[in-house]
Amino acid sequence: MKVTPRAEGFGACIEDIDLTRPLADETLAAVKAAWARHSVLWFPDQPLDLDQLEAFTLQLGPFGVDPFIKPMPGRPNVLELRREPDEKATNFGAGWHSDWSFQPEPPAGTLLHAEVVPPVGGDTLYADCYRAYDALSDAMKAMLAPLRAVHSARQAYGPSGVFAKETEARTMQIVVSEEAEQTVAHPLVVTHPVSGRKALFCSPVYTVGIEGMTRPEGMAILRFLFEHIVQDAFVYRHRWAPQMLTLWDNRSTLHFADGGYDGHLRVMHRTTVAGDRPRA
Ligand code: SIN
């Protein structure tokens, strides 16, 4: 297996590996180490069918739980992210987030396999929450250290959320629900269970406040952090090719699905790997 990291170490291309078959123990350990070290891995030329995508996911850990979106028929753990050429609804995932961070135990990782890639647009952007944390002053780190951020799915999937207000037809079946109103608090700065590094853990889509603070107080801090995390220096823009797989770490990254491909089909298959309760 060949690992080619980007210059900053954030993101790496993994080649000379066949994900259509179960990995040998040492290869799997090397993939897991690269995942913790580089946060975003991409594997070109992996012609995985859905059974093989599920099997590789399960080599990394049990499936995560995907709420609010109808999974593929007969595949409760696979989401199809599909946008038709004539679709006008905003592309799915077009806001910075870490997957399902409103869950008590958010998914450790997400896998996304490209079936149909548009000729223009449709990139995925990733932000490095490790380096975003490292770049803060000691005074800011000390202020953030004891804080817990409040996460909720309500801005996206709640009865007054973005999807509830949508007027354009969408191929993906989103389930708007009162359950999205629930909140969960996680440390604002988390320690990665494998790398031991600290990362900022908040996003504009799912983080709605800071425990013990008024909304204006909490949002002032959060707005600063949202802008800080997604500045160009910490962002990698991923260009897809058909049959490419990515695996990213939700504990140390945010991601954003870029649009710009109206008139073209885009189809991706997505699974998640279960994670633990984030800890400071
Ligand atoms: C997502 O999982 O948020 C979507 C990513 C993408 O479609 O690029």
PDB file of C-alpha atoms and ligand atoms in Angstrom:
ATOM      1  CA  MET A   1       0.000   0.000   0.000  1.00  0.00           C
ATOM      2  CA  LYS A   2       1.359   3.408  -1.015  1.00  0.00           C
ATOM      3  CA  VAL A   3       0.471   6.494   1.062  1.00  0.00           C
ATOM      4  CA  THR A   4       1.032   9.902  -0.550  1.00  0.00           C
ATOM      5  CA  PRO A   5       0.166  12.663   1.921  1.00  0.00           C
ATOM      6  CA  ARG A   6      -0.495  16.265   0.927  1.00  0.00           C
ATOM      7  CA  ALA A   7       2.208  18.759   1.907  1.00  0.00           C
ATOM      8  CA  GLU A   8       0.614  19.726   5.257  1.00  0.00           C
ATOM      9  CA  GLY A   9      -0.134  16.098   6.102  1.00  0.00           C
ATOM     10  CA  PHE A  10      -3.872  16.799   5.910  1.00  0.00           C
ATOM     11  CA  GLY A  11      -5.276  14.290   3.423  1.00  0.00           C
ATOM     12  CA  ALA A  12      -3.510  11.417   1.695  1.00  0.00           C
ATOM     13  CA  CYS A  13      -3.936   9.373  -1.450  1.00  0.00           C
ATOM     14  CA  ILE A  14      -3.832   5.612  -0.900  1.00  0.00           C
ATOM     15  CA  GLU A  15      -2.833   3.404  -3.839  1.00  0.00           C
ATOM     16  CA  ASP A  16      -1.656  -0.150  -4.432  1.00  0.00           C
ATOM     17  CA  ILE A  17      -4.497  -1.562  -2.385  1.00  0.00           C
ATOM     18  CA  ASP A  18      -7.559  -3.599  -3.415  1.00  0.00           C
ATOM     19  CA  LEU A  19     -10.622  -2.728  -1.351  1.00  0.00           C
ATOM     20  CA  THR A  20     -12.851  -5.168  -3.206  1.00  0.00           C
ATOM     21  CA  ARG A  21     -11.426  -7.955  -1.022  1.00  0.00           C
ATOM     22  CA  PRO A  22     -10.924  -8.245   2.756  1.00  0.00           C
ATOM     23  CA  LEU A  23      -7.654  -6.580   3.799  1.00  0.00           C
ATOM     24  CA  ALA A  24      -4.868  -8.463   5.514  1.00  0.00           C
ATOM     25  CA  ASP A  25      -4.464  -7.476   9.176  1.00  0.00           C
ATOM     26  CA  GLU A  26      -1.306  -5.424   8.611  1.00  0.00           C
ATOM     27  CA  THR A  27      -2.813  -3.572   5.623  1.00  0.00           C
ATOM     28  CA  LEU A  28      -5.946  -2.778   7.611  1.00  0.00           C
ATOM     29  CA  ALA A  29      -3.791  -1.504  10.492  1.00  0.00           C
ATOM     30  CA  ALA A  30      -1.880   0.701   8.017  1.00  0.00           C
ATOM     31  CA  VAL A  31      -5.157   2.120   6.626  1.00  0.00           C
ATOM     32  CA  LYS A  32      -6.389   2.877  10.154  1.00  0.00           C
ATOM     33  CA  ALA A  33      -3.082   4.545  11.055  1.00  0.00           C
ATOM     34  CA  ALA A  34      -3.191   6.681   7.896  1.00  0.00           C
ATOM     35  CA  TRP A  35      -6.820   7.607   8.641  1.00  0.00           C
ATOM     36  CA  ALA A  36      -5.899   8.884  12.132  1.00  0.00           C
ATOM     37  CA  ARG A  37      -2.728  10.593  10.858  1.00  0.00           C
ATOM     38  CA  HIS A  38      -4.117  12.299   7.724  1.00  0.00           C
ATOM     39  CA  SER A  39      -7.868  12.594   8.544  1.00  0.00           C
ATOM     40  CA  VAL A  40      -8.998  12.300   4.909  1.00  0.00           C
ATOM     41  CA  LEU A  41      -7.961   9.376   2.708  1.00  0.00           C
ATOM     42  CA  TRP A  42      -8.838   8.860  -0.930  1.00  0.00           C
ATOM     43  CA  PHE A  43      -8.492   5.586  -2.782  1.00  0.00           C
ATOM     44  CA  PRO A  44      -8.611   5.980  -6.589  1.00  0.00           C
ATOM     45  CA  ASP A  45      -9.880   3.195  -8.863  1.00  0.00           C
ATOM     46  CA  GLN A  46     -11.842   1.080  -6.411  1.00  0.00           C
ATOM     47  CA  PRO A  47     -14.751  -0.470  -8.334  1.00  0.00           C
ATOM     48  CA  LEU A  48     -16.765  -1.416  -5.232  1.00  0.00           C
ATOM     49  CA  ASP A  49     -20.275  -2.781  -5.431  1.00  0.00           C
ATOM     50  CA  LEU A  50     -22.534  -2.141  -2.439  1.00  0.00           C
ATOM     51  CA  ASP A  51     -21.634  -5.457  -0.755  1.00  0.00           C
ATOM     52  CA  GLN A  52     -17.942  -4.582  -1.015  1.00  0.00           C
ATOM     53  CA  LEU A  53     -18.507  -1.032   0.260  1.00  0.00           C
ATOM     54  CA  GLU A  54     -20.370  -2.434   3.270  1.00  0.00           C
ATOM     55  CA  ALA A  55     -17.700  -5.091   3.846  1.00  0.00           C
ATOM     56  CA  PHE A  56     -14.863  -2.549   3.816  1.00  0.00           C
ATOM     57  CA  THR A  57     -16.836  -0.271   6.165  1.00  0.00           C
ATOM     58  CA  LEU A  58     -17.276  -3.162   8.594  1.00  0.00           C
ATOM     59  CA  GLN A  59     -13.521  -3.801   8.565  1.00  0.00           C
ATOM     60  CA  LEU A  60     -13.149  -0.329  10.111  1.00  0.00           C
ATOM     61  CA  GLY A  61     -15.893  -0.775  12.711  1.00  0.00           C
ATOM     62  CA  PRO A  62     -19.645  -1.308  13.120  1.00  0.00           C
ATOM     63  CA  PHE A  63     -22.000   0.833  11.025  1.00  0.00           C
ATOM     64  CA  GLY A  64     -23.084   4.188  12.427  1.00  0.00           C
ATOM     65  CA  VAL A  65     -26.757   5.126  12.654  1.00  0.00           C
ATOM     66  CA  ASP A  66     -27.974   7.436   9.855  1.00  0.00           C
ATOM     67  CA  PRO A  67     -31.079   9.410  10.883  1.00  0.00           C
ATOM     68  CA  PHE A  68     -33.406  11.673   8.829  1.00  0.00           C
ATOM     69  CA  ILE A  69     -32.565  10.218   5.399  1.00  0.00           C
ATOM     70  CA  LYS A  70     -34.205   7.184   3.797  1.00  0.00           C
ATOM     71  CA  PRO A  71     -31.477   4.608   3.062  1.00  0.00           C
ATOM     72  CA  MET A  72     -31.222   2.569  -0.133  1.00  0.00           C
ATOM     73  CA  PRO A  73     -33.865  -0.167  -0.475  1.00  0.00           C
ATOM     74  CA  GLY A  74     -32.646  -3.294   1.306  1.00  0.00           C
ATOM     75  CA  ARG A  75     -29.490  -1.463   2.467  1.00  0.00           C
ATOM     76  CA  PRO A  76     -30.281   0.144   5.835  1.00  0.00           C
ATOM     77  CA  ASN A  77     -26.668   1.299   6.215  1.00  0.00           C
ATOM     78  CA  VAL A  78     -26.108   2.822   2.776  1.00  0.00           C
ATOM     79  CA  LEU A  79     -27.295   6.275   1.695  1.00  0.00           C
ATOM     80  CA  GLU A  80     -27.423   7.190  -1.950  1.00  0.00           C
ATOM     81  CA  LEU A  81     -26.503  10.851  -2.408  1.00  0.00           C
ATOM     82  CA  ARG A  82     -28.091  11.434  -5.778  1.00  0.00           C
ATOM     83  CA  ARG A  83     -28.815  14.685  -7.578  1.00  0.00           C
ATOM     84  CA  GLU A  84     -30.452  14.550 -11.000  1.00  0.00           C
ATOM     85  CA  PRO A  85     -29.392  16.862 -13.857  1.00  0.00           C
ATOM     86  CA  ASP A  86     -32.664  18.827 -13.672  1.00  0.00           C
ATOM     87  CA  GLU A  87     -32.741  19.076  -9.870  1.00  0.00           C
ATOM     88  CA  LYS A  88     -33.009  22.613  -8.492  1.00  0.00           C
ATOM     89  CA  ALA A  89     -32.824  21.864  -4.747  1.00  0.00           C
ATOM     90  CA  THR A  90     -29.493  22.808  -3.158  1.00  0.00           C
ATOM     91  CA  ASN A  91     -27.100  19.861  -3.272  1.00  0.00           C
ATOM     92  CA  PHE A  92     -27.063  17.726  -0.130  1.00  0.00           C
ATOM     93  CA  GLY A  93     -24.314  18.541   2.375  1.00  0.00           C
ATOM     94  CA  ALA A  94     -23.829  22.153   1.227  1.00  0.00           C
ATOM     95  CA  GLY A  95     -22.925  23.481   4.667  1.00  0.00           C
ATOM     96  CA  TRP A  96     -19.842  22.882   6.816  1.00  0.00           C
ATOM     97  CA  HIS A  97     -20.450  20.013   9.232  1.00  0.00           C
ATOM     98  CA  SER A  98     -19.129  16.889  10.872  1.00  0.00           C
ATOM     99  CA  ASP A  99     -21.517  14.000  10.266  1.00  0.00           C
ATOM    100  CA  TRP A 100     -24.278  13.573  12.839  1.00  0.00           C
ATOM    101  CA  SER A 101     -22.379  15.470  15.562  1.00  0.00           C
ATOM    102  CA  PHE A 102     -25.738  15.884  17.356  1.00  0.00           C
ATOM    103  CA  GLN A 103     -25.666  12.180  18.284  1.00  0.00           C
ATOM    104  CA  PRO A 104     -24.380  11.179  21.731  1.00  0.00           C
ATOM    105  CA  GLU A 105     -21.850   8.979  19.909  1.00  0.00           C
ATOM    106  CA  PRO A 106     -21.294  10.543  16.486  1.00  0.00           C
ATOM    107  CA  PRO A 107     -19.792   8.421  13.702  1.00  0.00           C
ATOM    108  CA  ALA A 108     -16.006   8.161  13.812  1.00  0.00           C
ATOM    109  CA  GLY A 109     -15.789   8.134  10.043  1.00  0.00           C
ATOM    110  CA  THR A 110     -17.669   8.364   6.780  1.00  0.00           C
ATOM    111  CA  LEU A 111     -17.012   6.547   3.517  1.00  0.00           C
ATOM    112  CA  LEU A 112     -18.152   8.012   0.216  1.00  0.00           C
ATOM    113  CA  HIS A 113     -17.881   6.112  -3.049  1.00  0.00           C
ATOM    114  CA  ALA A 114     -18.253   7.941  -6.357  1.00  0.00           C
ATOM    115  CA  GLU A 115     -20.553   6.254  -8.854  1.00  0.00           C
ATOM    116  CA  VAL A 116     -21.292   9.150 -11.236  1.00  0.00           C
ATOM    117  CA  VAL A 117     -19.092  12.246 -11.127  1.00  0.00           C
ATOM    118  CA  PRO A 118     -20.181  15.418 -12.923  1.00  0.00           C
ATOM    119  CA  PRO A 119     -17.717  16.890 -15.445  1.00  0.00           C
ATOM    120  CA  VAL A 120     -17.681  20.176 -13.501  1.00  0.00           C
ATOM    121  CA  GLY A 121     -18.265  20.984  -9.822  1.00  0.00           C
ATOM    122  CA  GLY A 122     -19.315  18.506  -7.152  1.00  0.00           C
ATOM    123  CA  ASP A 123     -16.032  18.715  -5.216  1.00  0.00           C
ATOM    124  CA  THR A 124     -15.989  17.995  -1.492  1.00  0.00           C
ATOM    125  CA  LEU A 125     -14.118  20.442   0.750  1.00  0.00           C
ATOM    126  CA  TYR A 126     -12.502  19.282   3.989  1.00  0.00           C
ATOM    127  CA  ALA A 127     -11.309  21.484   6.866  1.00  0.00           C
ATOM    128  CA  ASP A 128      -8.554  20.367   9.233  1.00  0.00           C
ATOM    129  CA  CYS A 129      -9.834  20.859  12.789  1.00  0.00           C
ATOM    130  CA  TYR A 130      -6.469  19.751  14.275  1.00  0.00           C
ATOM    131  CA  ARG A 131      -4.467  22.553  12.666  1.00  0.00           C
ATOM    132  CA  ALA A 132      -7.310  24.999  13.284  1.00  0.00           C
ATOM    133  CA  TYR A 133      -6.979  24.198  16.997  1.00  0.00           C
ATOM    134  CA  ASP A 134      -3.168  24.292  16.957  1.00  0.00           C
ATOM    135  CA  ALA A 135      -3.222  27.774  15.381  1.00  0.00           C
ATOM    136  CA  LEU A 136      -5.192  29.331  18.264  1.00  0.00           C
ATOM    137  CA  SER A 137      -3.400  31.410  20.896  1.00  0.00           C
ATOM    138  CA  ASP A 138      -2.722  29.849  24.293  1.00  0.00           C
ATOM    139  CA  ALA A 139      -5.194  32.329  25.803  1.00  0.00           C
ATOM    140  CA  MET A 140      -7.968  31.207  23.431  1.00  0.00           C
ATOM    141  CA  LYS A 141      -7.133  27.520  24.009  1.00  0.00           C
ATOM    142  CA  ALA A 142      -7.388  28.061  27.765  1.00  0.00           C
ATOM    143  CA  MET A 143     -10.763  29.793  27.396  1.00  0.00           C
ATOM    144  CA  LEU A 144     -12.184  27.011  25.177  1.00  0.00           C
ATOM    145  CA  ALA A 145     -10.792  24.091  27.210  1.00  0.00           C
ATOM    146  CA  PRO A 146     -13.665  23.732  29.731  1.00  0.00           C
ATOM    147  CA  LEU A 147     -16.478  24.624  27.323  1.00  0.00           C
ATOM    148  CA  ARG A 148     -19.121  22.257  26.006  1.00  0.00           C
ATOM    149  CA  ALA A 149     -20.880  23.001  22.745  1.00  0.00           C
ATOM    150  CA  VAL A 150     -24.551  22.226  22.163  1.00  0.00           C
ATOM    151  CA  HIS A 151     -25.271  20.221  19.000  1.00  0.00           C
ATOM    152  CA  SER A 152     -28.651  19.703  17.347  1.00  0.00           C
ATOM    153  CA  ALA A 153     -30.039  18.588  13.995  1.00  0.00           C
ATOM    154  CA  ARG A 154     -32.831  21.168  14.200  1.00  0.00           C
ATOM    155  CA  GLN A 155     -31.437  23.762  11.774  1.00  0.00           C
ATOM    156  CA  ALA A 156     -31.344  21.119   9.058  1.00  0.00           C
ATOM    157  CA  TYR A 157     -33.942  18.439   9.862  1.00  0.00           C
ATOM    158  CA  GLY A 158     -36.305  20.086  12.393  1.00  0.00           C
ATOM    159  CA  PRO A 159     -39.873  21.197  11.601  1.00  0.00           C
ATOM    160  CA  SER A 160     -38.584  24.783  11.084  1.00  0.00           C
ATOM    161  CA  GLY A 161     -35.305  23.711   9.517  1.00  0.00           C
ATOM    162  CA  VAL A 162     -33.865  24.108   6.048  1.00  0.00           C
ATOM    163  CA  PHE A 163     -35.343  20.899   4.620  1.00  0.00           C
ATOM    164  CA  ALA A 164     -38.838  21.590   6.034  1.00  0.00           C
ATOM    165  CA  LYS A 165     -38.884  24.927   4.205  1.00  0.00           C
ATOM    166  CA  GLU A 166     -37.601  23.525   0.939  1.00  0.00           C
ATOM    167  CA  THR A 167     -39.819  24.238  -2.074  1.00  0.00           C
ATOM    168  CA  GLU A 168     -37.830  22.540  -4.853  1.00  0.00           C
ATOM    169  CA  ALA A 169     -38.166  18.787  -5.469  1.00  0.00           C
ATOM    170  CA  ARG A 170     -35.308  16.614  -4.203  1.00  0.00           C
ATOM    171  CA  THR A 171     -34.434  13.038  -5.222  1.00  0.00           C
ATOM    172  CA  MET A 172     -33.044  12.113  -1.803  1.00  0.00           C
ATOM    173  CA  GLN A 173     -35.796  11.403   0.695  1.00  0.00           C
ATOM    174  CA  ILE A 174     -35.261  13.545   3.780  1.00  0.00           C
ATOM    175  CA  VAL A 175     -37.360  12.848   6.876  1.00  0.00           C
ATOM    176  CA  VAL A 176     -38.077  16.061   8.769  1.00  0.00           C
ATOM    177  CA  SER A 177     -38.808  15.235  12.412  1.00  0.00           C
ATOM    178  CA  GLU A 178     -39.453  16.660  15.882  1.00  0.00           C
ATOM    179  CA  GLU A 179     -36.590  14.403  17.000  1.00  0.00           C
ATOM    180  CA  ALA A 180     -34.226  16.849  15.342  1.00  0.00           C
ATOM    181  CA  GLU A 181     -35.020  19.336  18.136  1.00  0.00           C
ATOM    182  CA  GLN A 182     -33.060  17.249  20.651  1.00  0.00           C
ATOM    183  CA  THR A 183     -29.721  18.586  21.819  1.00  0.00           C
ATOM    184  CA  VAL A 184     -26.494  16.959  22.955  1.00  0.00           C
ATOM    185  CA  ALA A 185     -23.463  18.668  24.519  1.00  0.00           C
ATOM    186  CA  HIS A 186     -19.917  17.703  23.533  1.00  0.00           C
ATOM    187  CA  PRO A 187     -16.568  19.243  24.492  1.00  0.00           C
ATOM    188  CA  LEU A 188     -15.732  22.149  22.180  1.00  0.00           C
ATOM    189  CA  VAL A 189     -12.174  20.843  22.041  1.00  0.00           C
ATOM    190  CA  VAL A 190     -11.943  17.071  21.673  1.00  0.00           C
ATOM    191  CA  THR A 191      -9.001  14.710  22.038  1.00  0.00           C
ATOM    192  CA  HIS A 192      -8.831  12.197  19.216  1.00  0.00           C
ATOM    193  CA  PRO A 193      -9.009   8.673  20.685  1.00  0.00           C
ATOM    194  CA  VAL A 194      -6.324   7.292  18.335  1.00  0.00           C
ATOM    195  CA  SER A 195      -3.948  10.171  17.520  1.00  0.00           C
ATOM    196  CA  GLY A 196      -4.236  11.860  20.941  1.00  0.00           C
ATOM    197  CA  ARG A 197      -4.290  15.244  19.164  1.00  0.00           C
ATOM    198  CA  LYS A 198      -6.727  17.994  20.097  1.00  0.00           C
ATOM    199  CA  ALA A 199      -9.225  19.293  17.531  1.00  0.00           C
ATOM    200  CA  LEU A 200     -11.992  21.883  17.447  1.00  0.00           C
ATOM    201  CA  PHE A 201     -15.377  20.152  17.386  1.00  0.00           C
ATOM    202  CA  CYS A 202     -18.162  22.474  16.210  1.00  0.00           C
ATOM    203  CA  SER A 203     -19.850  23.378  12.936  1.00  0.00           C
ATOM    204  CA  PRO A 204     -22.285  25.982  11.628  1.00  0.00           C
ATOM    205  CA  VAL A 205     -24.809  23.310  10.587  1.00  0.00           C
ATOM    206  CA  TYR A 206     -25.080  21.390  13.873  1.00  0.00           C
ATOM    207  CA  THR A 207     -23.637  23.514  16.703  1.00  0.00           C
ATOM    208  CA  VAL A 208     -26.254  25.870  18.131  1.00  0.00           C
ATOM    209  CA  GLY A 209     -24.756  27.225  21.358  1.00  0.00           C
ATOM    210  CA  ILE A 210     -22.390  26.799  24.282  1.00  0.00           C
ATOM    211  CA  GLU A 211     -23.550  25.299  27.557  1.00  0.00           C
ATOM    212  CA  GLY A 212     -24.004  27.850  30.357  1.00  0.00           C
ATOM    213  CA  MET A 213     -23.798  30.861  28.016  1.00  0.00           C
ATOM    214  CA  THR A 214     -26.507  33.087  26.591  1.00  0.00           C
ATOM    215  CA  ARG A 215     -27.172  32.545  22.898  1.00  0.00           C
ATOM    216  CA  PRO A 216     -25.427  35.820  21.881  1.00  0.00           C
ATOM    217  CA  GLU A 217     -22.391  34.956  24.025  1.00  0.00           C
ATOM    218  CA  GLY A 218     -22.161  31.410  22.702  1.00  0.00           C
ATOM    219  CA  MET A 219     -22.764  32.365  19.087  1.00  0.00           C
ATOM    220  CA  ALA A 220     -20.114  35.097  19.197  1.00  0.00           C
ATOM    221  CA  ILE A 221     -17.495  32.502  20.136  1.00  0.00           C
ATOM    222  CA  LEU A 222     -18.872  29.915  17.723  1.00  0.00           C
ATOM    223  CA  ARG A 223     -19.031  32.319  14.781  1.00  0.00           C
ATOM    224  CA  PHE A 224     -15.370  33.152  15.334  1.00  0.00           C
ATOM    225  CA  LEU A 225     -14.505  29.437  15.395  1.00  0.00           C
ATOM    226  CA  PHE A 226     -16.613  28.597  12.309  1.00  0.00           C
ATOM    227  CA  GLU A 227     -14.752  31.239  10.274  1.00  0.00           C
ATOM    228  CA  HIS A 228     -11.405  30.277  11.765  1.00  0.00           C
ATOM    229  CA  ILE A 229     -11.757  26.558  10.913  1.00  0.00           C
ATOM    230  CA  VAL A 230     -12.724  27.018   7.274  1.00  0.00           C
ATOM    231  CA  GLN A 231     -10.088  29.548   6.260  1.00  0.00           C
ATOM    232  CA  ASP A 232      -8.167  28.550   3.129  1.00  0.00           C
ATOM    233  CA  ALA A 233      -5.049  27.494   5.052  1.00  0.00           C
ATOM    234  CA  PHE A 234      -6.938  24.602   6.675  1.00  0.00           C
ATOM    235  CA  VAL A 235      -9.084  23.501   3.717  1.00  0.00           C
ATOM    236  CA  TYR A 236      -8.446  20.789   1.144  1.00  0.00           C
ATOM    237  CA  ARG A 237     -10.644  20.720  -1.985  1.00  0.00           C
ATOM    238  CA  HIS A 238     -11.180  17.145  -3.145  1.00  0.00           C
ATOM    239  CA  ARG A 239     -11.828  16.504  -6.834  1.00  0.00           C
ATOM    240  CA  TRP A 240     -13.607  13.234  -7.512  1.00  0.00           C
ATOM    241  CA  ALA A 241     -13.149  10.608 -10.196  1.00  0.00           C
ATOM    242  CA  PRO A 242     -15.539   7.711 -10.856  1.00  0.00           C
ATOM    243  CA  GLN A 243     -14.924   4.709  -8.598  1.00  0.00           C
ATOM    244  CA  MET A 244     -12.925   6.727  -6.113  1.00  0.00           C
ATOM    245  CA  LEU A 245     -13.571   6.094  -2.426  1.00  0.00           C
ATOM    246  CA  THR A 246     -12.902   8.573   0.358  1.00  0.00           C
ATOM    247  CA  LEU A 247     -12.764   7.856   4.060  1.00  0.00           C
ATOM    248  CA  TRP A 248     -12.755  10.824   6.423  1.00  0.00           C
ATOM    249  CA  ASP A 249     -12.536  11.292  10.158  1.00  0.00           C
ATOM    250  CA  ASN A 250     -15.497  13.134  11.656  1.00  0.00           C
ATOM    251  CA  ARG A 251     -13.547  13.727  14.882  1.00  0.00           C
ATOM    252  CA  SER A 252     -10.925  15.942  13.255  1.00  0.00           C
ATOM    253  CA  THR A 253     -12.545  17.416  10.144  1.00  0.00           C
ATOM    254  CA  LEU A 254     -15.515  19.356   8.824  1.00  0.00           C
ATOM    255  CA  HIS A 255     -16.688  18.872   5.257  1.00  0.00           C
ATOM    256  CA  PHE A 256     -18.774  20.759   2.717  1.00  0.00           C
ATOM    257  CA  ALA A 257     -20.288  19.401  -0.505  1.00  0.00           C
ATOM    258  CA  ASP A 258     -19.745  21.967  -3.236  1.00  0.00           C
ATOM    259  CA  GLY A 259     -22.327  22.468  -5.977  1.00  0.00           C
ATOM    260  CA  GLY A 260     -21.667  23.922  -9.423  1.00  0.00           C
ATOM    261  CA  TYR A 261     -22.894  20.920 -11.449  1.00  0.00           C
ATOM    262  CA  ASP A 262     -26.452  21.864 -12.394  1.00  0.00           C
ATOM    263  CA  GLY A 263     -27.417  19.997 -15.557  1.00  0.00           C
ATOM    264  CA  HIS A 264     -25.298  16.952 -14.609  1.00  0.00           C
ATOM    265  CA  LEU A 265     -25.974  13.797 -12.605  1.00  0.00           C
ATOM    266  CA  ARG A 266     -23.974  13.110  -9.429  1.00  0.00           C
ATOM    267  CA  VAL A 267     -24.350   9.797  -7.566  1.00  0.00           C
ATOM    268  CA  MET A 268     -22.412   8.755  -4.469  1.00  0.00           C
ATOM    269  CA  HIS A 269     -22.870   5.931  -1.962  1.00  0.00           C
ATOM    270  CA  ARG A 270     -22.219   6.666   1.682  1.00  0.00           C
ATOM    271  CA  THR A 271     -21.734   4.612   4.830  1.00  0.00           C
ATOM    272  CA  THR A 272     -20.611   5.594   8.316  1.00  0.00           C
ATOM    273  CA  VAL A 273     -18.475   3.897  10.952  1.00  0.00           C
ATOM    274  CA  ALA A 274     -19.760   4.094  14.542  1.00  0.00           C
ATOM    275  CA  GLY A 275     -17.797   6.217  17.017  1.00  0.00           C
ATOM    276  CA  ASP A 276     -17.484   6.854  20.744  1.00  0.00           C
ATOM    277  CA  ARG A 277     -18.693   9.711  22.922  1.00  0.00           C
ATOM    278  CA  PRO A 278     -16.315  12.627  22.195  1.00  0.00           C
ATOM    279  CA  ARG A 279     -14.044  13.457  25.136  1.00  0.00           C
ATOM    280  CA  ALA A 280     -12.021  16.538  26.023  1.00  0.00           C
TER     281      ALA A 280
HETATM  282  C1  SIN B   1     -21.934  14.766   2.843  1.00  0.00           C
HETATM  283  O1  SIN B   1     -21.773  13.637   3.293  1.00  0.00           O
HETATM  284  O2  SIN B   1     -22.109  15.722   3.568  1.00  0.00           O
HETATM  285  C2  SIN B   1     -21.927  14.958   1.342  1.00  0.00           C
HETATM  286  C3  SIN B   1     -20.545  14.982   0.787  1.00  0.00           C
HETATM  287  C4  SIN B   1     -20.580  15.054  -0.706  1.00  0.00           C
HETATM  288  O3  SIN B   1     -21.587  14.688  -1.328  1.00  0.00           O
HETATM  289  O4  SIN B   1     -19.578  15.478  -1.286  1.00  0.00           O
END
